[in-house]
Coordinates of C-alpha atoms and ligand atoms in Angstrom, one line a residue:
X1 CA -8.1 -4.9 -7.5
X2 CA -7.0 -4.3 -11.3
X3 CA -3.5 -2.9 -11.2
X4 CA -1.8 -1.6 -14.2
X5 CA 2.2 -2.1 -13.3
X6 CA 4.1 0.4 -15.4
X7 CA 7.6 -0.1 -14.8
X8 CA 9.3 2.7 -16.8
X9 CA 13.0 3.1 -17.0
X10 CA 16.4 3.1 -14.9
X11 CA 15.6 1.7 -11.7
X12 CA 12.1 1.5 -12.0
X13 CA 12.3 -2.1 -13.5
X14 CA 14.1 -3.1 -10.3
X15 CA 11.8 -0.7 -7.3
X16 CA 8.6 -1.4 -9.1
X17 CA 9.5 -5.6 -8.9
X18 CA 10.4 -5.5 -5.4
X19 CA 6.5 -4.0 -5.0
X20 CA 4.9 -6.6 -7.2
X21 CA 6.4 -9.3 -4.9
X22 CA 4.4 -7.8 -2.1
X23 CA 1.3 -7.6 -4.5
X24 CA 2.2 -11.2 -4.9
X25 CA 2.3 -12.1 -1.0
X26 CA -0.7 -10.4 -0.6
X27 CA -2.4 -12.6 -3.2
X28 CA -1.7 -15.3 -2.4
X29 CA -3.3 -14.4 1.0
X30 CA -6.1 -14.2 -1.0
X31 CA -6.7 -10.8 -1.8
X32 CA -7.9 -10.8 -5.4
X33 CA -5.0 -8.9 -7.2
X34 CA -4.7 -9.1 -11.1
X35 CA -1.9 -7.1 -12.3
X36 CA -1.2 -6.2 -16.0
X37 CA 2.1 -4.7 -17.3
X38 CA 2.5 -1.9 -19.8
X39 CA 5.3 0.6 -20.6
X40 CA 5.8 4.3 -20.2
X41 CA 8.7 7.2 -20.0
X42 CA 11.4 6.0 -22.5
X43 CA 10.7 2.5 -22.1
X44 CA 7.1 3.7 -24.1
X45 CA 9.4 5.3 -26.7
X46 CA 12.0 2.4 -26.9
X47 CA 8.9 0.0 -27.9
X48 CA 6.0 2.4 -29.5
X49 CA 7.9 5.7 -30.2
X50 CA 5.6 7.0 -27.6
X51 CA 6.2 8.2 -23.7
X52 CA 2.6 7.3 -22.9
X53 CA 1.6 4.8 -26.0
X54 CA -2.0 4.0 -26.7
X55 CA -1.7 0.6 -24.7
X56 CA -0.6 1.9 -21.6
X57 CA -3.7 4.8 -22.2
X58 CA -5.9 1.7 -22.5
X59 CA -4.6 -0.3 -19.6
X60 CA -4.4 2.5 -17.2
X61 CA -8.7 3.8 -17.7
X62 CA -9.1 0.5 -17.4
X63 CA -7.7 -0.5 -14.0
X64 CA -8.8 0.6 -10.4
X65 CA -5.1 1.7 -9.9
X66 CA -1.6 2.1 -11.4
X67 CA 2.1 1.7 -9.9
X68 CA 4.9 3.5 -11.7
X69 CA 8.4 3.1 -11.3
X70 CA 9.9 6.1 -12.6
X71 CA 11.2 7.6 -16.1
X72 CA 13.7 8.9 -17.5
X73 CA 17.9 8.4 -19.1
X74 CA 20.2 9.9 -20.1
X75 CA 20.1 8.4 -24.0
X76 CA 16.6 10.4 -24.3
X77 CA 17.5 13.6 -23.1
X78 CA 18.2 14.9 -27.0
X79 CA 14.4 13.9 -27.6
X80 CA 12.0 16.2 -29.1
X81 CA 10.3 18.0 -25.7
X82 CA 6.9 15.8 -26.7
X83 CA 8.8 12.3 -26.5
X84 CA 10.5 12.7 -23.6
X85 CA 10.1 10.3 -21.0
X86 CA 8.8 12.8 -19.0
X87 CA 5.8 14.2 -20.9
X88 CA 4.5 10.5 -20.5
X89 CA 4.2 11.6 -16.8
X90 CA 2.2 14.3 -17.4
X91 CA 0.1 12.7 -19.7
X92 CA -0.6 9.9 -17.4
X93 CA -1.7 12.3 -14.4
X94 CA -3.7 14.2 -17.1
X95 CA -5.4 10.8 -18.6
X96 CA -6.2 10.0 -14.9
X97 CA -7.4 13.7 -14.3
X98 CA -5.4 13.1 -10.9
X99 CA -5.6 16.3 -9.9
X100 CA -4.4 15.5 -6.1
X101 CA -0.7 15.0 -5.3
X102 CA -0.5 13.3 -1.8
X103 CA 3.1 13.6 -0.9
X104 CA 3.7 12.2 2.8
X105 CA 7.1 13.6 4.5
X106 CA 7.1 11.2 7.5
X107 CA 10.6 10.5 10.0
X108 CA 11.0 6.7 10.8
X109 CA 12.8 6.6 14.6
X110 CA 15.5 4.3 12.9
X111 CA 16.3 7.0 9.7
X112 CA 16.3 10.3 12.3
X113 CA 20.2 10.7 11.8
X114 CA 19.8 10.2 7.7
X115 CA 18.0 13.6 8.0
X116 CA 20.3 16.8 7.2
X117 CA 18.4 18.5 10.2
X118 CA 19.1 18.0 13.8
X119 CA 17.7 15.3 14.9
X120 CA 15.2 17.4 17.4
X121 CA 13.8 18.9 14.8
X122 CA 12.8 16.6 12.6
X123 CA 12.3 13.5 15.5
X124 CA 8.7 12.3 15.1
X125 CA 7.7 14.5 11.5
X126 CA 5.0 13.6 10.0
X127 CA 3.5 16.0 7.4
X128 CA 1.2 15.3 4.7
X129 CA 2.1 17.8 1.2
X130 CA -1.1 17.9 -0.9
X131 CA -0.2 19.6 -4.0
X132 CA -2.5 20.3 -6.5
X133 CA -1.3 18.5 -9.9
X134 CA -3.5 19.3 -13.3
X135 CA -3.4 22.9 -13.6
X136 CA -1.5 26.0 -12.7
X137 CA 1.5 27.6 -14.6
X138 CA 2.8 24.1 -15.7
X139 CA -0.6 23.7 -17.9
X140 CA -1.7 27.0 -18.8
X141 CA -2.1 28.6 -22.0
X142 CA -1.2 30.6 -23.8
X143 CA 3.0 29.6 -23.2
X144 CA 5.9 29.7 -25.6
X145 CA 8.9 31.8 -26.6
X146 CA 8.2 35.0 -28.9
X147 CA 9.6 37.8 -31.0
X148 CA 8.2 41.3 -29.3
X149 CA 8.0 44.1 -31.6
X150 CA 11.2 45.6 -30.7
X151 CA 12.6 42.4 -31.9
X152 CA 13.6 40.9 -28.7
X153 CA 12.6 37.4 -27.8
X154 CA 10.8 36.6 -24.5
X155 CA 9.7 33.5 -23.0
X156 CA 6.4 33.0 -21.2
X157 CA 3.8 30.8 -19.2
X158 CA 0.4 31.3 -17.7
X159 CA -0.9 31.1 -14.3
X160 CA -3.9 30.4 -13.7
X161 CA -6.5 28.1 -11.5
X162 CA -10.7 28.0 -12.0
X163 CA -13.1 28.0 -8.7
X164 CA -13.7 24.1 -9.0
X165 CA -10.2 23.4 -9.5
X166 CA -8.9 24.7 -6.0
X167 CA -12.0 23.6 -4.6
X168 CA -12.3 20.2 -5.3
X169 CA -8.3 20.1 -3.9
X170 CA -9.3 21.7 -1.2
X171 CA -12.0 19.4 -0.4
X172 CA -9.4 16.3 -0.6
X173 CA -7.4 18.8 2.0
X174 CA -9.9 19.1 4.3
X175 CA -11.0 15.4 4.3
X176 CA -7.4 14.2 4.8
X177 CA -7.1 17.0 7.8
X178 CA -9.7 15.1 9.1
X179 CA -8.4 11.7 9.5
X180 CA -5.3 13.5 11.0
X181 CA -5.1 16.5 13.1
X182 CA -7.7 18.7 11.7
X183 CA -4.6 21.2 10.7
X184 CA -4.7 22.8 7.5
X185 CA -2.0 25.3 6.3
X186 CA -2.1 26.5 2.5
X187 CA 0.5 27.9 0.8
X188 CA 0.1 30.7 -1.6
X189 CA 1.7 33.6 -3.0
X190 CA -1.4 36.3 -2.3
X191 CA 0.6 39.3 -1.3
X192 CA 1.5 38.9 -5.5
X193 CA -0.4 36.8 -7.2
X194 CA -4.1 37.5 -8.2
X195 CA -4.3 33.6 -8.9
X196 CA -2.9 33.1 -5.2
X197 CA -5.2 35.7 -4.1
X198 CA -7.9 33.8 -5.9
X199 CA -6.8 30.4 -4.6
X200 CA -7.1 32.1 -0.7
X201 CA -10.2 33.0 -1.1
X202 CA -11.8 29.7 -2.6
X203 CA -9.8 27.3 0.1
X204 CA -11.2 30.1 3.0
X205 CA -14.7 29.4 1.8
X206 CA -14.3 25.6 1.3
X207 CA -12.8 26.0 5.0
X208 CA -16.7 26.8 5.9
X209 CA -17.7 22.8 5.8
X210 CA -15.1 21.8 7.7
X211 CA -15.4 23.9 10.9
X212 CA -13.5 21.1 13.2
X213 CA -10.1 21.8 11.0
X214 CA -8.3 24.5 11.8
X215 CA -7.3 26.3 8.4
X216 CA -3.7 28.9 8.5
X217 CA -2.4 30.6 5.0
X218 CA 0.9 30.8 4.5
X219 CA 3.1 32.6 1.9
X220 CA 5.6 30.0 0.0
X221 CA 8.2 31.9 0.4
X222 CA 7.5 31.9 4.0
X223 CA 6.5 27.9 4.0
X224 CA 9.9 27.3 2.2
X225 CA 11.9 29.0 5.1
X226 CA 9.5 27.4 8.0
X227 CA 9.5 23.9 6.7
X228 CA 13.5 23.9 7.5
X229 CA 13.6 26.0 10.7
X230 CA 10.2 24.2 12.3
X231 CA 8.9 21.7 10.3
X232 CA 6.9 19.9 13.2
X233 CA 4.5 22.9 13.1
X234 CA 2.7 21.0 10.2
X235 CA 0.0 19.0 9.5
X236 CA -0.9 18.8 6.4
X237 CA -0.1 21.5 3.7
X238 CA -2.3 22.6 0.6
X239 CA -0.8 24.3 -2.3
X240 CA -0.6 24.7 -6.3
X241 CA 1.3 22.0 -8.6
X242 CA 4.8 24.6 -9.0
X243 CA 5.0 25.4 -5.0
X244 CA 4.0 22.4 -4.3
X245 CA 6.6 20.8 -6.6
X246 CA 9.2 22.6 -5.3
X247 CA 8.1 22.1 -1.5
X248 CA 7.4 18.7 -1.6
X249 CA 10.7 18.0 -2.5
X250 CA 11.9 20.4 0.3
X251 CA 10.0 18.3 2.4
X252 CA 11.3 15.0 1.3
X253 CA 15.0 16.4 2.1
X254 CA 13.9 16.4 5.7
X255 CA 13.7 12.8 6.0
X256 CA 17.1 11.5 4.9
X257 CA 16.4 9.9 2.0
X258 CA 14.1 10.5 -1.3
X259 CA 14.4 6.2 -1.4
X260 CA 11.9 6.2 1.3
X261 CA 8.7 8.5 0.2
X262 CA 6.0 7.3 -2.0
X263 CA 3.2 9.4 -3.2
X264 CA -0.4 9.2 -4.2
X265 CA -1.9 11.0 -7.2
X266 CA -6.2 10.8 -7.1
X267 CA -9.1 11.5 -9.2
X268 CA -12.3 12.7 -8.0
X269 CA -13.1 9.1 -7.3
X270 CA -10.1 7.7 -5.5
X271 CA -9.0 5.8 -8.6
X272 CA -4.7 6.4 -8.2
X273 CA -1.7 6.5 -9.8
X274 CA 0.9 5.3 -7.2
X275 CA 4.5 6.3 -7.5
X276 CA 7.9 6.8 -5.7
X277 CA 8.7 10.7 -5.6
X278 CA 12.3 10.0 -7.0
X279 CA 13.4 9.5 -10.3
X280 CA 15.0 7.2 -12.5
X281 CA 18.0 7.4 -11.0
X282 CA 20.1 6.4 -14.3
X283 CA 23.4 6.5 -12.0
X284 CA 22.9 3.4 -9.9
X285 CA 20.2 1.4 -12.3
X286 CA 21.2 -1.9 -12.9
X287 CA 23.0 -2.3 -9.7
X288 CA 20.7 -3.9 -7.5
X289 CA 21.6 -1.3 -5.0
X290 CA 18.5 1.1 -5.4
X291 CA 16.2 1.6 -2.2
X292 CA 12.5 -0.1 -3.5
X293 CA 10.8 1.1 0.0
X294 CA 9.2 3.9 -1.8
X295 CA 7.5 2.0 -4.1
X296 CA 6.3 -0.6 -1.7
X297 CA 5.5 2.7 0.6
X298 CA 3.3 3.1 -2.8
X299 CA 1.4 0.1 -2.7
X300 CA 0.4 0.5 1.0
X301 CA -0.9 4.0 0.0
X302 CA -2.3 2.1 -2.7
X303 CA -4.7 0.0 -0.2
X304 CA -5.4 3.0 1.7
X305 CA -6.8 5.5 -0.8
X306 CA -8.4 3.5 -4.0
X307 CA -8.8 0.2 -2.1
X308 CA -9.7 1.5 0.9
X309 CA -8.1 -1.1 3.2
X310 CA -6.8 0.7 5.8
X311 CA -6.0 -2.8 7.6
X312 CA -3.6 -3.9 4.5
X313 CA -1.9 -0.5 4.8
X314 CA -0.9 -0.4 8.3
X315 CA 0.2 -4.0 7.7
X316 CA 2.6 -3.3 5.0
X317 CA 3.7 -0.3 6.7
X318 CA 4.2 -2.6 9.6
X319 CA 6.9 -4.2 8.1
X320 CA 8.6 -1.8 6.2
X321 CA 9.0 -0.4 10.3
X322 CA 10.3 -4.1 11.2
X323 CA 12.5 -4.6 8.4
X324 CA 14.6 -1.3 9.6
X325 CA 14.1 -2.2 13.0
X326 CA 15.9 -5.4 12.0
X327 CA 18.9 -3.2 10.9
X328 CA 18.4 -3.8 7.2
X329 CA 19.3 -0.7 4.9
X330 CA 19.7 -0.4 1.2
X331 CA 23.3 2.5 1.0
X332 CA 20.9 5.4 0.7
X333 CA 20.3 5.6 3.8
X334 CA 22.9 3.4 5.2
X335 CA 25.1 4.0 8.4
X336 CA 27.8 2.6 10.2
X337 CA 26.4 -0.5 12.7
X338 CA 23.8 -1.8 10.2
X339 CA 23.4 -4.3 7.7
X340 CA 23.9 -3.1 3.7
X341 CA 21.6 -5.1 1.8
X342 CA 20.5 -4.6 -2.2
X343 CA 17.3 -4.1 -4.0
X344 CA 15.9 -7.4 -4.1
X345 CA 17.1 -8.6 -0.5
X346 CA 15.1 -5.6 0.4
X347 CA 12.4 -6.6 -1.1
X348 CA 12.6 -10.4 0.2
X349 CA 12.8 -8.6 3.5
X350 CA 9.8 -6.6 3.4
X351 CA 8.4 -9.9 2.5
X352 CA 8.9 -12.1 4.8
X353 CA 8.3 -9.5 7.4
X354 CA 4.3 -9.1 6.1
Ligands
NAD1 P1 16.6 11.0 -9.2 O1 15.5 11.1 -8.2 O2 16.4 10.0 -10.2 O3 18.0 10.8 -8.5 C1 18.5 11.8 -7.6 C2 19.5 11.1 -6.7 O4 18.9 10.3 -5.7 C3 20.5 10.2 -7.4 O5 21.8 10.3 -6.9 C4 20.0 8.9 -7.2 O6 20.9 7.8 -7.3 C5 19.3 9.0 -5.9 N1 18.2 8.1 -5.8 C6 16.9 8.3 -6.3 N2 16.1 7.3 -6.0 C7 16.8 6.4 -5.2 C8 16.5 5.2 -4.6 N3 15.3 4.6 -4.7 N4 17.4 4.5 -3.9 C9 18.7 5.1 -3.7 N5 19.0 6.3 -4.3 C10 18.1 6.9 -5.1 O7 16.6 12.4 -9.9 P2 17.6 13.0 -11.1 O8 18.9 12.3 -11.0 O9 17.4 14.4 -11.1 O10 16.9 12.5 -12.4 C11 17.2 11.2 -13.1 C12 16.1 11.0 -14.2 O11 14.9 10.8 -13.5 C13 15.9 12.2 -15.1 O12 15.7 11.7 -16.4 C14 14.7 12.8 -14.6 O13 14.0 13.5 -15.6 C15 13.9 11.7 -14.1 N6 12.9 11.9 -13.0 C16 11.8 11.2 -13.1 C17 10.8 11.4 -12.1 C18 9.7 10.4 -12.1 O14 9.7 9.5 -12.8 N7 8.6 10.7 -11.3 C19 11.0 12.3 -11.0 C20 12.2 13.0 -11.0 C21 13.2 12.8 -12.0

């Protein structure tokens, strides 16, 4: 197992060392782990005036997997757009051609209070957001601000998705639907958008294969309303990279804390880039107080999609489950009656439990 670690900037140095220690504790039970470090985001800049330097390129088509912390701070924010932190993320997920997002939304018994929702509503949530991450509106050409002949300026973007880009997402869709409760929903915008019109009808021939999952369409707008009234109705959802951006977040909202949901981002042949879905968090880096379960959230999806070891998953999911059953909370999603512990106690935690 050939991991590139790629740490990145605020918190992610602290998050992404908590994981490594449970990399660590699986090694040395034997499991042959060889991790290599390289840097991205403005920790890429800050050492190769780069966000995604050559090295890190190298390292990352060369591993079986990466780990990323996150990037991002405020001391690059006046960047040119092309050396901000943040274009090294896309050019990662690009470089990787990981075309599929797998965002998990799931409710842990002990966080049900942490969520903004009523506690019946959310009680037992576990929803699967696969959003579709090289193409769409946030890739398409042509984009750019221009002068129109009556002189005004106007900015624009292009949508736009191919036939074998929905359908190899769709594929992915079906297949995890399969493992789970054979329920598809995808989320388009068809009543507007030829692209979404486009998108429905791929994903309803793809849908052919798979005749044990049961395949719904939904509108976003619709999704967006129904993921906060009834979000139990959901299994797993397939959409485009810019709803799904924006729903996946949604989604994370529903289960207290963005400190707690890791995410998956595949290629065609399970080869990953593994990441927390939060950011950098530049307002409590350095503090020792950030939540790491994310990114060791990360690693167990990490065994499960490009290692396939579903055994080594459940077993660090396993204690993640224990260490909160213990009581044990980093302040994000702390309350009254438990135990406020930092980063690397949470880490040491997770540990011991494995
Ligand atoms: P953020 O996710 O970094 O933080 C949002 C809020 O959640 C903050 O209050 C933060 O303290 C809290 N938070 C986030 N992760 C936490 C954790 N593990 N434990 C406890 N609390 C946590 O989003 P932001 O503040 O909008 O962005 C900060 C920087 O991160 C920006 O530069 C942004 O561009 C970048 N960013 C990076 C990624 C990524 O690397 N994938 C994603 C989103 C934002």
């Amino acid at each position: 197992m050939k991991i590139a670690v790629l740490p990145g900037d605020g918190i992610g140095t602290e998050i992404v060392a908590q994981a490594v220690k449970v990399l660590e504790a699986l090694r040395s039970d034997g499991l042959k782990i060889e991790l290599e470090y390289a840097h991205i985001g403005g920790a890429g800049y800050d050492a190769a005036g780069d966000p995604f330097p050559a090295a890190t390129e190298k390292l990352v088509l060369a591993s079986d997997a990466a780990l990323l912390g996150a990037v991002g701070g405020y001391q690059y924010d006046t960047l040119p757009r092309e050396l901000r932190p943040e274009k090294g993320l896309l050019r990662i997920r690009k470089t990787l051609n990981a075309f599929a997002n797998l965002r998990p939304a799931m409710v842990y018994p002990e966080l049900v209070n942490a969520s903004s929702l009523k506690p019946e509503l959310v009680s037992g949530l576990d929803i699967m957001i696969l959003r579709e991450l090289t193409g769409d509106i946030y890739f398409g050409q042509p984009r750019g601000i221009r002068t129109l002949e009556n002189g005004e300026r106007q900015g624009f973007d292009t949508m736009h998705y191919s036939e074998s880009e929905i359908r190899r997402v769709a594929h992915v869709g079906f297949q995890i639907a399969m493992k789970r409760n054979k329920k598809m929903c995808s989320v388009d915008k068809a009543n507007v958008l030829d692209t979404s019109m486009f998108w429905r009808e791929i994903v309803t021939d793809v849908a052919k294969e798979y005749p044990l999952v049961e395949l719904s369409h939904m509108y976003v707008d619709n999704a967006a309303m129904q993921l906060v009234r009834a979000p139990k109705q959901f299994d797993v959802i397939l959409t485009g990279n810019i709803f799904g951006d924006i729903l996946s977040d949604e989604a994370s909202m529903l289960t207290g804390s963005i400190g707690m949901l890791p995410s998956a981002s595949l290629d065609a042949n399970n080869k990953g880039l593994y990441e927390p879905c939060h950011g950098s968090a530049p307002d409590i880096a350095g503090k020792d107080i950030a939540n790491p379960l994310a990114t060791i959230l990360s690693v167990a999806m990490m065994m499960r999609y490009t290692f396939a070891r579903e055994d080594i998953a459940q077993r660090i999911e396993a204690a993640v489950r224990k260490v909160l059953q213990q009581g044990l909370r980093t302040g994000d999603i702390y309350e009254p009656g438990m135990q406020k512990i930092g980063t690397i106690a949470m880490g040491d935690a997770v540990v011991a439990a494995l």
